[in-house]
Coordinates of C-alpha atoms and ligand atoms in Angstrom, one line a residue:
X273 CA -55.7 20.0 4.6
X274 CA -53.4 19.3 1.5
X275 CA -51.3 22.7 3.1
X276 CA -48.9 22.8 -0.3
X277 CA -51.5 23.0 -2.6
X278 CA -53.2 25.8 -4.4
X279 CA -56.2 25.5 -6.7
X280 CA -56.6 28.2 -9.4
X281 CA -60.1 28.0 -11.8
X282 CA -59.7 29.9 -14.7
X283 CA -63.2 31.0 -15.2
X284 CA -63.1 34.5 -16.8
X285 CA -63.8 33.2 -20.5
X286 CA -66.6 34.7 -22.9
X287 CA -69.0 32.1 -23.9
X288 CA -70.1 34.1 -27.1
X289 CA -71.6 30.5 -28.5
X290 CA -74.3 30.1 -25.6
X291 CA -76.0 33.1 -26.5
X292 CA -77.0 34.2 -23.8
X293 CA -76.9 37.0 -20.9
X294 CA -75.3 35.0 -18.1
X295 CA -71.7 34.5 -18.2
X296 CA -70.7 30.5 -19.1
X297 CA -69.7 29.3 -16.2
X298 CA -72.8 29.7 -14.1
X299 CA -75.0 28.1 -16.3
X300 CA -76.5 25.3 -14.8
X301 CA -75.4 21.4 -15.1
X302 CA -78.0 19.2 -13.7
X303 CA -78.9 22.1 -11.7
X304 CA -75.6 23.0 -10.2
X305 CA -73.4 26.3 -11.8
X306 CA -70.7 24.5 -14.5
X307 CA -68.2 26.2 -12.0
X308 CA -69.5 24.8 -9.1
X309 CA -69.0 21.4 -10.4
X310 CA -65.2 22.2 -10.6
X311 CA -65.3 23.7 -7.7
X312 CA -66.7 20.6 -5.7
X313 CA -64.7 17.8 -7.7
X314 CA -61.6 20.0 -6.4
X315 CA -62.5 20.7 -3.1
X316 CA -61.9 16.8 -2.6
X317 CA -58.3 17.4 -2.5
X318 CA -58.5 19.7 0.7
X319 CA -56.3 22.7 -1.1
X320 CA -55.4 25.3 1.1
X321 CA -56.1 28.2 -1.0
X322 CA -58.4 28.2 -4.1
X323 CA -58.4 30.9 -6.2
X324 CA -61.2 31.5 -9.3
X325 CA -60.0 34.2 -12.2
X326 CA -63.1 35.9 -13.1
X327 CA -64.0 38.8 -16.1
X328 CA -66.8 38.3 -18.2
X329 CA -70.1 38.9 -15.6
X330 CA -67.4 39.0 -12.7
X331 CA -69.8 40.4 -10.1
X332 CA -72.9 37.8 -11.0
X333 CA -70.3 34.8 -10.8
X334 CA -69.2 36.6 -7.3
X335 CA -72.7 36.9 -6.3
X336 CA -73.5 33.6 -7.2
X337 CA -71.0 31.3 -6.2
X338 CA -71.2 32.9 -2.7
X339 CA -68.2 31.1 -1.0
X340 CA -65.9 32.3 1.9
X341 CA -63.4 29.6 0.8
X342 CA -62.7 31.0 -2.3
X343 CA -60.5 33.5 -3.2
X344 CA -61.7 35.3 -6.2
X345 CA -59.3 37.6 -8.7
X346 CA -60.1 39.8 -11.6
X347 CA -58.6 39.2 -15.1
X348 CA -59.7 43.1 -16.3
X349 CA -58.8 41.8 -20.0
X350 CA -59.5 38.2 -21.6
X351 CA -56.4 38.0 -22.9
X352 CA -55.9 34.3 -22.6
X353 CA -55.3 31.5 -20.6
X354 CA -51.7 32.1 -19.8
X355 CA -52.6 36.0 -18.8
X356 CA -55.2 34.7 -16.7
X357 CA -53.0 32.3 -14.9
X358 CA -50.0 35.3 -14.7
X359 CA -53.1 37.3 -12.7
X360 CA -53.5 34.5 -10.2
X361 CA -50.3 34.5 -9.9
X362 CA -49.6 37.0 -6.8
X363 CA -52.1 34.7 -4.6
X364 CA -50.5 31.8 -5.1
X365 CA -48.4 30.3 -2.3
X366 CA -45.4 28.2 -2.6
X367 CA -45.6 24.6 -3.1
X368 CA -48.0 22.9 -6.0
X369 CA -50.4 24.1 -8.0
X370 CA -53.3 22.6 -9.9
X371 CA -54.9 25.1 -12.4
X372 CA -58.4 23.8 -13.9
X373 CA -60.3 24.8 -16.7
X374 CA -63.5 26.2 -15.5
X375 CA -65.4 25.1 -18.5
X376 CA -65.1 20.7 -17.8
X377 CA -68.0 20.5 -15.4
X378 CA -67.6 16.5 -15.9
X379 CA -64.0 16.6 -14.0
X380 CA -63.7 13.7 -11.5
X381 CA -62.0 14.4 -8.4
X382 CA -60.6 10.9 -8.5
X383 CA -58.9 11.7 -11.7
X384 CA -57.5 14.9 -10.2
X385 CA -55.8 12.9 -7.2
X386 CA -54.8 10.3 -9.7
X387 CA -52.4 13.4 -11.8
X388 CA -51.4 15.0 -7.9
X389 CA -50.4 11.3 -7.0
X390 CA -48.6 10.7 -10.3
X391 CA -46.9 14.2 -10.5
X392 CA -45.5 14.1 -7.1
X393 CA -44.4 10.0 -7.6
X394 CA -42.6 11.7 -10.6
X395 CA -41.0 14.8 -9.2
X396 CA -42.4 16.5 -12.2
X397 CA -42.4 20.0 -12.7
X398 CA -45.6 19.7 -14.7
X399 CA -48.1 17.0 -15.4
X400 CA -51.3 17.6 -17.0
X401 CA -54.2 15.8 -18.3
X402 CA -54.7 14.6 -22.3
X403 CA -57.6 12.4 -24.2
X404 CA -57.7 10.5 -27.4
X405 CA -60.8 11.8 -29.1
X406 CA -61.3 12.1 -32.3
X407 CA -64.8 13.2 -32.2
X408 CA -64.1 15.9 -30.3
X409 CA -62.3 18.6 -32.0
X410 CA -61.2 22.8 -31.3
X411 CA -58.7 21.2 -28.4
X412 CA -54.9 21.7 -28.0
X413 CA -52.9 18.6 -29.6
X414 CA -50.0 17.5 -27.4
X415 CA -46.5 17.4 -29.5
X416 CA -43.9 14.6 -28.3
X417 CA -40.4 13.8 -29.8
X418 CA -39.4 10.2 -30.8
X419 CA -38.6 9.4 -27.6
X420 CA -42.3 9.8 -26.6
X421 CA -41.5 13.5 -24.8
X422 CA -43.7 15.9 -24.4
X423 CA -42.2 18.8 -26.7
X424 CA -45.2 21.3 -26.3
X425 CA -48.9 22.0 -27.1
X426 CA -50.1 23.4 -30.4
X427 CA -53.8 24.6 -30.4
X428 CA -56.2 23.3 -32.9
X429 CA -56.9 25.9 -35.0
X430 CA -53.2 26.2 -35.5
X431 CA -51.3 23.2 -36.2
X432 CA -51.2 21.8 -39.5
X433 CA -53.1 19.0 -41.0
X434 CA -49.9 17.0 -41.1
X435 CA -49.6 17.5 -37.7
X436 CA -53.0 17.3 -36.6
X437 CA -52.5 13.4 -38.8
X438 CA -49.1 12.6 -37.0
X439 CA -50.6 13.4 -33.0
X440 CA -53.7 12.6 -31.6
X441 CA -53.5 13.3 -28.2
X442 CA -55.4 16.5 -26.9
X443 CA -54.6 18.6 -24.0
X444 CA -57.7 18.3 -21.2
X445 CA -56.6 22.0 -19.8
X446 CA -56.0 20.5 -16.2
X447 CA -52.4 21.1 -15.1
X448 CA -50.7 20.3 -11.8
X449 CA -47.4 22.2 -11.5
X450 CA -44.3 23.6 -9.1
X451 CA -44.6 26.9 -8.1
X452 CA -41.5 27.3 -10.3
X453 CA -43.1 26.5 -13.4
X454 CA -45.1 30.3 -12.7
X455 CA -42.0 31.3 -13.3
X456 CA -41.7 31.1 -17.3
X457 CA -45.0 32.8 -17.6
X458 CA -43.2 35.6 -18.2
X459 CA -41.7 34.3 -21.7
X460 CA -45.1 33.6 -23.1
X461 CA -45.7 35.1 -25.8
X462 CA -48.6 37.1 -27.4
X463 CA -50.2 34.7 -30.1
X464 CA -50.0 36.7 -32.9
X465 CA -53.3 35.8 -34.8
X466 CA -55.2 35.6 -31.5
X467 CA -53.9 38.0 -29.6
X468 CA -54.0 35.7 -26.3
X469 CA -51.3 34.9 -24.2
X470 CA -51.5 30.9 -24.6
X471 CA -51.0 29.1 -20.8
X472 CA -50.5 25.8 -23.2
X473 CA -46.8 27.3 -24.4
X474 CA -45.4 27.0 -21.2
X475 CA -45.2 23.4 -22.0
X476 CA -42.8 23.8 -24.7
X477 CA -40.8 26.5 -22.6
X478 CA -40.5 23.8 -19.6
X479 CA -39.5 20.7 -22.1
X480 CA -37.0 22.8 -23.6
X481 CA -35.4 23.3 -19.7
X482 CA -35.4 19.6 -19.5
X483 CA -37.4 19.6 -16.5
X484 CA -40.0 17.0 -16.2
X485 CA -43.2 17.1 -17.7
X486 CA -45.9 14.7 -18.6
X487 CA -48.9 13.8 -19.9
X488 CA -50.9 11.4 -18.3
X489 CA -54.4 9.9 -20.1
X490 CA -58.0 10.4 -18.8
X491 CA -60.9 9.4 -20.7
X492 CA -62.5 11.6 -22.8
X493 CA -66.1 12.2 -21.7
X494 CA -64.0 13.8 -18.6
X495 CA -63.0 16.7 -20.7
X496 CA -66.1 17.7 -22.4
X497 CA -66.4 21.0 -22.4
X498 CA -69.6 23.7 -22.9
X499 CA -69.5 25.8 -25.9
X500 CA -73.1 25.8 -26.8
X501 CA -76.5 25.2 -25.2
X502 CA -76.1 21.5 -26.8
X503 CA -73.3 20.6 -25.2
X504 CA -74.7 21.8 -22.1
X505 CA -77.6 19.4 -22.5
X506 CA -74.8 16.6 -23.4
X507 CA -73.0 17.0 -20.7
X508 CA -76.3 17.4 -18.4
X509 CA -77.1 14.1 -20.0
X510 CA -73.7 12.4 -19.1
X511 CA -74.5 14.1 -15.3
X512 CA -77.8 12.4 -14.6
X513 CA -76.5 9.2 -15.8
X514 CA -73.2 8.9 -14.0
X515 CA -75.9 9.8 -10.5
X516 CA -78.5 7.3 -11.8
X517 CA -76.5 4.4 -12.3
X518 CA -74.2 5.5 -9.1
X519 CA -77.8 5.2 -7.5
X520 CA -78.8 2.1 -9.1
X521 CA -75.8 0.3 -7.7
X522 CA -76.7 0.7 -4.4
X523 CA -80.4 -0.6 -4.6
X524 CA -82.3 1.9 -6.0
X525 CA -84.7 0.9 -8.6
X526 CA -85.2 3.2 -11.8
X527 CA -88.1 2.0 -14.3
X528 CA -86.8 4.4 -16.9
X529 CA -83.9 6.3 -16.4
X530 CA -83.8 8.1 -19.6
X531 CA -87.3 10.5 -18.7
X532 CA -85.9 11.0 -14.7
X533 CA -83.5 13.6 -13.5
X534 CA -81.7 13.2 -10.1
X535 CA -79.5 16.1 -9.4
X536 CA -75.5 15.1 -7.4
X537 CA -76.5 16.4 -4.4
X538 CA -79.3 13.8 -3.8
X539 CA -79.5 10.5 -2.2
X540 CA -82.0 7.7 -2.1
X541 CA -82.4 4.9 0.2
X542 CA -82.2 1.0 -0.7
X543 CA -85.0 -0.7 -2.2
X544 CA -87.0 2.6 -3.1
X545 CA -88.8 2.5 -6.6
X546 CA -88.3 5.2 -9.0
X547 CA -91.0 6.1 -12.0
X548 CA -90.7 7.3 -14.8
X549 CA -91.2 11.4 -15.2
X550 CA -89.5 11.8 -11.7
X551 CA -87.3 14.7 -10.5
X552 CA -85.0 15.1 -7.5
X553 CA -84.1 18.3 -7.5
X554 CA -81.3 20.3 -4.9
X555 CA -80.6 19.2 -1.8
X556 CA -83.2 16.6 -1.5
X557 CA -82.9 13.0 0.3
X558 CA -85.3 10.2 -0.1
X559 CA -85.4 7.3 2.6
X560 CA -85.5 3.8 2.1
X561 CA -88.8 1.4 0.3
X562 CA -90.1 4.8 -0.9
X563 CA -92.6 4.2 -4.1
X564 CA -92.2 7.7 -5.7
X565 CA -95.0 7.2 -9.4
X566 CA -95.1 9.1 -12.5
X567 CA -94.5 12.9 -12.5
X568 CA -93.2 13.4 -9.2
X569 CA -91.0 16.3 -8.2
X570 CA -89.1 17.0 -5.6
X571 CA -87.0 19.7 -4.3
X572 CA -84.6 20.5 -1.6
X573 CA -86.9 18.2 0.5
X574 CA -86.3 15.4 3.3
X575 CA -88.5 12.1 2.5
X576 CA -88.4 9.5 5.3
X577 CA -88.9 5.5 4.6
X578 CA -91.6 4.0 2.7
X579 CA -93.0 7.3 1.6
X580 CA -95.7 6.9 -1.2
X581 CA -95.4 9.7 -3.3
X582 CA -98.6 9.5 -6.2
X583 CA -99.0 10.9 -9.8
X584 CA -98.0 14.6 -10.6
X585 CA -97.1 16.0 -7.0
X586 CA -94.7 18.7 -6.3
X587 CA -92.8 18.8 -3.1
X588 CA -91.0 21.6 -2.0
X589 CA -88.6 22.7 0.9
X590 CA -90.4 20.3 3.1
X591 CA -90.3 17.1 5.4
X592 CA -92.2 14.3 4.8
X593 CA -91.6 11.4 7.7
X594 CA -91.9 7.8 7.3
X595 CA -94.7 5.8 5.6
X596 CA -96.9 9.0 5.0
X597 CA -98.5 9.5 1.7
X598 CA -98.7 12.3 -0.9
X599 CA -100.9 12.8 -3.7
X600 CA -101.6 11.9 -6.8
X601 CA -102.0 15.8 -7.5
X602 CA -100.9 17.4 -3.9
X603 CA -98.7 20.4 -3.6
X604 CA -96.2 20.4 -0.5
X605 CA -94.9 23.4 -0.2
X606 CA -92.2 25.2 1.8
X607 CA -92.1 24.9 5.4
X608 CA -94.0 21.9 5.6
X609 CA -93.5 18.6 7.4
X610 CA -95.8 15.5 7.1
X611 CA -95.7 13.5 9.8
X612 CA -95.6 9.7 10.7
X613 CA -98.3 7.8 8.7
X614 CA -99.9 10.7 7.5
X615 CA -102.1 11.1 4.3
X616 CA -101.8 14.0 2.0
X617 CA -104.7 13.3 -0.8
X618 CA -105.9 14.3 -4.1
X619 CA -105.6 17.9 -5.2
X620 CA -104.7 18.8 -1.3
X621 CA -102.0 21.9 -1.5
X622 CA -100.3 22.5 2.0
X623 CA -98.0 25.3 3.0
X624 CA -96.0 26.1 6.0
X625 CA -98.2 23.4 7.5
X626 CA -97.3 20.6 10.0
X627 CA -99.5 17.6 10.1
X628 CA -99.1 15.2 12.8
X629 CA -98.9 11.3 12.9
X630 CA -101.8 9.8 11.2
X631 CA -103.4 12.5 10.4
X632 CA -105.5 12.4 6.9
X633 CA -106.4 15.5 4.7
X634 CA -107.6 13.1 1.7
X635 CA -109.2 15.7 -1.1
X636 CA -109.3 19.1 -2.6
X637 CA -108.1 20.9 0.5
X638 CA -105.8 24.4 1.6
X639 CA -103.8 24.4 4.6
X640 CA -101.2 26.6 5.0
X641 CA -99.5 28.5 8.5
X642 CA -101.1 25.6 10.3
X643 CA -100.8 23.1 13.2
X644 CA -102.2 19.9 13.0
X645 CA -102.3 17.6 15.7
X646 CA -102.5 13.7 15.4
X647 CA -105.4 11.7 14.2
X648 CA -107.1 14.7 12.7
X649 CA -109.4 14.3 10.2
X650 CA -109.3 17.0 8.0
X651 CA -112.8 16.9 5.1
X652 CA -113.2 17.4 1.2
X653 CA -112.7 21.0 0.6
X654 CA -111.6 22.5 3.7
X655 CA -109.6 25.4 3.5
X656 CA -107.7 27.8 6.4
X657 CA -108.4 31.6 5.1
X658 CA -104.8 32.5 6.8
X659 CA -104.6 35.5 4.2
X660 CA -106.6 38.3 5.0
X661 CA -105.0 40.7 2.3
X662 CA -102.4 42.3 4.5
X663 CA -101.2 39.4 6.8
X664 CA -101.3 35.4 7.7
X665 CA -102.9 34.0 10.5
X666 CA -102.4 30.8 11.9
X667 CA -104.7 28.0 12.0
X668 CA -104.4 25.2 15.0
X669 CA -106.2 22.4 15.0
X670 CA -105.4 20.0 18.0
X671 CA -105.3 16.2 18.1
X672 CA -108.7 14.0 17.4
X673 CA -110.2 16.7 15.6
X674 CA -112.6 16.0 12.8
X675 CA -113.2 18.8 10.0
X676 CA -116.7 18.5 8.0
X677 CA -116.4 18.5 4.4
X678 CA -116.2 22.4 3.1
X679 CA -115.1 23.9 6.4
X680 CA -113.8 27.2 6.4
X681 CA -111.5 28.5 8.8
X682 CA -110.9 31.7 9.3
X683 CA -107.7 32.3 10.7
X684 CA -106.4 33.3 13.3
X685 CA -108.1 30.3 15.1
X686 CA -108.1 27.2 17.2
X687 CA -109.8 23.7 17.3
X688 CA -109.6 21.9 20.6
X689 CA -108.9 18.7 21.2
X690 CA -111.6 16.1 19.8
X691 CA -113.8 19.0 18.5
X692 CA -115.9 18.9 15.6
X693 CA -116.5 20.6 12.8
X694 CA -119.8 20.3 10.9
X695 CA -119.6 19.8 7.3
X696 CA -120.6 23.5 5.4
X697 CA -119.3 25.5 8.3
X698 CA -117.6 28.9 8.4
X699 CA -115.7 28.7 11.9
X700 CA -114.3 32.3 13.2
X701 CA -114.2 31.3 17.0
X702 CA -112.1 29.4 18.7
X703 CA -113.9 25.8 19.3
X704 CA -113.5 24.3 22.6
X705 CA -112.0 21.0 22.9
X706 CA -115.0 18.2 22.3
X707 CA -117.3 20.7 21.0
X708 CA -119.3 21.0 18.1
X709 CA -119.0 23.6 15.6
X710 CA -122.1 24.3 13.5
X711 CA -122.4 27.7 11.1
X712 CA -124.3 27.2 8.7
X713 CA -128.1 28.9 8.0
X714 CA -130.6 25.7 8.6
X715 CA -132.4 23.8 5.4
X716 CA -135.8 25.2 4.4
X717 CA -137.8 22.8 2.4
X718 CA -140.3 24.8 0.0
X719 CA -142.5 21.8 -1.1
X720 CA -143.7 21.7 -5.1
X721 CA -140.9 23.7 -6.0
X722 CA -140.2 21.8 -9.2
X723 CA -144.1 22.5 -10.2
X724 CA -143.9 26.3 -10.1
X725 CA -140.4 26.6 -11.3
X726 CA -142.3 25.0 -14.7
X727 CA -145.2 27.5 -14.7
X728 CA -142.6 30.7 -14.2
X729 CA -140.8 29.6 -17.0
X730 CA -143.9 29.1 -19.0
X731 CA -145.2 32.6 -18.8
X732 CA -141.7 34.4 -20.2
X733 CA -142.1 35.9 -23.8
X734 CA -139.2 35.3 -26.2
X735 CA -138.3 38.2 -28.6
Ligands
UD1_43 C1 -58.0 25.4 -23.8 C2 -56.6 25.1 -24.2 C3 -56.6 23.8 -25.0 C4 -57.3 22.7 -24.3 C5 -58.7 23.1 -23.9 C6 -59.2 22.1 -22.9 C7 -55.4 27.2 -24.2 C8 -54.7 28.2 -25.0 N1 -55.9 26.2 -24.8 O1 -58.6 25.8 -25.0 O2 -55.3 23.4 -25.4 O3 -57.4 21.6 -25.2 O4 -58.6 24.4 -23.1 O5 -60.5 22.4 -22.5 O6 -55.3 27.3 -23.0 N2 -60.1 31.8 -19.6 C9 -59.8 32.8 -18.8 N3 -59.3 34.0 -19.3 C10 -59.0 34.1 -20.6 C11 -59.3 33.0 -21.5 C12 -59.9 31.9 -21.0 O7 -60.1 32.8 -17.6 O8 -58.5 35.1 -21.0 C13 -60.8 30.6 -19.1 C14 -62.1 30.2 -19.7 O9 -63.2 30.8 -18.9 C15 -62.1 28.7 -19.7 C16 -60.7 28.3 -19.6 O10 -59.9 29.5 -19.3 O11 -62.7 28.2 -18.5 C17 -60.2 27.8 -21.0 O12 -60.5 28.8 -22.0 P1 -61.2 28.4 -23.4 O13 -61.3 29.7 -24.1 O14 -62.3 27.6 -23.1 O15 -60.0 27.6 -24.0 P2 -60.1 26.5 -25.1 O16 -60.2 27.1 -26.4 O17 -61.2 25.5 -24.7
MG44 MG1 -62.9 25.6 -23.6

């Protein structure tokens, strides 16, 4: 643990531009809350202490970014970044301090240990982060003497266009600073066309001091920020690229990138093949030598190696173990696991099932709170009634089995060993092991059907 440093997200901001009911911050990057992303690229550093200032939805971000580790403290007014720093401020300890922008979901933790490095090589006071981009405008633009000092930070929407045409460099709102530094604060001042307390105007309050302080270069894309639902999509975009190709370089095959959406927090194995229309969703891992075809998606799921998974299936919450296969069409969902070698067929939806080794469920099929045994054999439309309006049932079906096409079976109840199940039946007993089940009402013939049917047809009168 990195024992001298605090972290403090300043995360209480508005958001009026996204329109919407749920504060900025917890909108969703690539699945993951905007703030979660900064929390995780700093959490890399091992702070001891990380503080988030919260306001605007303060209880929903609490609720949602449920996290011991994190301390969280309540800016009661938005009066700007500087106020929200100077209501950290109490929690912080004594040492060094990196405060973070909670709205730059694309932060890399490498480029945080990169300023840290460089600010304590330097025996700065305060470092912080700037970009040359001049396609991104609304940021703070970083003043510097002739000597090439840093002489303050003047935001956007206030410095002149002379100014804005003599410096170009923008401020990335990530600082790393002495606990000193908290220190002068207290002589922000109130902005008086904003009404904010501007953190960025302790720079030119420390370069007057003569202390050091620096600006050190990251690239751009780093920065980007969310203001609107567009920029959330860009930055989404940037997200699922920077995991793709991260994914490519370490054997993965993509066919087409651009229509697939991995989220960070997955992994895939060498030599698996991705199609297009594919999503990896949450905390989901896929082995190696998987084939995983068009319209796939899967969340928060385990798939073992050389997994097939076909066409349009959905897995969810569930494991899937080596060289079993799934779909095109099937639904896996929660609870499940497939096991070794298995076969999960077309329009087959499974839930809170496990299927043993080898066993095959190939078509149009319900399972769900349900054992399965190995080298089962489970027909076209069989279906476990485990719901009986009030509550589920289990259905156990042990190893060897083989289900008739159109079996029913009403839960709770168990298959034995080797039993089977004849095609049609309705099974509400238990079935011994190596038995047969037959329920169905036996075939009547009624000969020259066809004939009569033609003469009753005959004699109706039409209106
Ligand atoms: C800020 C910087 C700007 C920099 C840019 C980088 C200031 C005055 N300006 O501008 O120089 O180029 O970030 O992204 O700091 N927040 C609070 N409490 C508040 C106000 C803001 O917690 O009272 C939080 C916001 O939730 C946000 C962060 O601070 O996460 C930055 O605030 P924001 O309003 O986005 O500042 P910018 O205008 O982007
Ligand atoms: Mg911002």
């Amino acid at each position: 643990m990195n024992m001298n440093l605090t972290v403090v997200i300043l995360a209480a901001g508005l958001g009026k531009r996204m329109k919407s009911e749920t504060p900025k911050v917890l909108h969703k990057a690539l699945g993951k809350p905007m703030l979660q992303h900064v929390i995780d690229a700093v959490r890399t550093l091992k702070p001891s202490k990380t503080i988030v200032v919260i306001g605007n939805g303060a209880e929903q971000v609490r609720e949602q970014i449920d996290d011991s580790r994190l301390t969280f403290v309540l800016q009661k007014k938005l009066l700007g970044t500087g106020d929200a720093l100077s209501v950290a401020k109490k929690e912080i300890k004594k040492g060094t301090v990196l405060v973070v922008n909670g709205d730059c979901p694309l932060i890399r933790a490498q480029t945080l240990k990169n300023l840290l490095t460089k600010h304590r090589r330097q025996n700065h006071m305060l470092s912080f982060l700037s970009f040359v981009d001049n396609t991104m405008p609304g940021y703070g633009r970083i003043f510097r003497d002739d000597n090439g000092r840093v002489t303050g930070i003047v935001e956007d929407k206030h410095a002149t266009s002379d100014e804005k045409n003599k410096f170009n460099e923008l401020n990335g709102g990530v600082y790393v600073m002495e606990t000193e530094a908290l220190d002068f604060l207290s002589m922000i001042k109130k902005n008086r066309s904003s009404g904010e307390y501007y953190l960025t105007d302790i720079i030119g309050i420390i370069s007057k001091t003569g202390k050091g302080i620096e600006a050190y270069e990251c690239p751009s894309e780093e920065i980007r920020g969310v203001n609107s639902r567009k920029e959330l999509y860009e930055i989404s975009n940037i997200l699922n690229k920077r995991t793709i190709s991260n994914l490519m370089t370490k054997g993965v095959t993509f066919i087409e990138p651009n229509t697939t959406l991995v989220h960070v927090s997955v992994s895939i194995g060498k030599d698996t093949i991705i199609y297009p229309n594919t999503y990896f969703e949450g905390n989901t891992s896929i082995g190696r030598n998987c084939t995983i075809y068009p319209g796939a998606r899967i969340c928060d799921s385990a798939i073992g190696n050389e997994v097939t998974v076909k066409d349009n299936s959905l897995i969810v919450e569930s494991m899937i173990k080596d060289r079993a296969s799934i779909g095109p069409c099937a639904h896996v969902r929660p609870s499940s696991v497939i096991g070794l070698d298995a076969k999960i067929g077309n329009f087959v939806e499974v839930k809170k099932a496990n299927i043993g080794k080898g066993t095959k469920v190939s078509h149009l099929t319900y399972l769900g709170d349900a054992r399965i045994g190995p080298g089962v054999n489970i027909g076209a439309g069989t279906i476990t009634c485990n719901y009986d309006g009030r509550n589920k049932y289990e259905t156990v079906i042990e190893s060897g089995v083989f289900i008739g096409s159109d079996s029913q079976l009403i839960a709770p109840v168990t298959i034995g060993k080797n039993a089977f199940v004849a095609a049609g039946s309705t099974i509400t007993d238990n079935v011994p092991s190596g038995a047969l089940a037959i329920s169905r009402t036996k075939q009547k013939n009624i000969e020259n059907w066809n004939k009569r049917k033609k003469i009753s047809k005959g004699n109706r009168k039409k209106l």
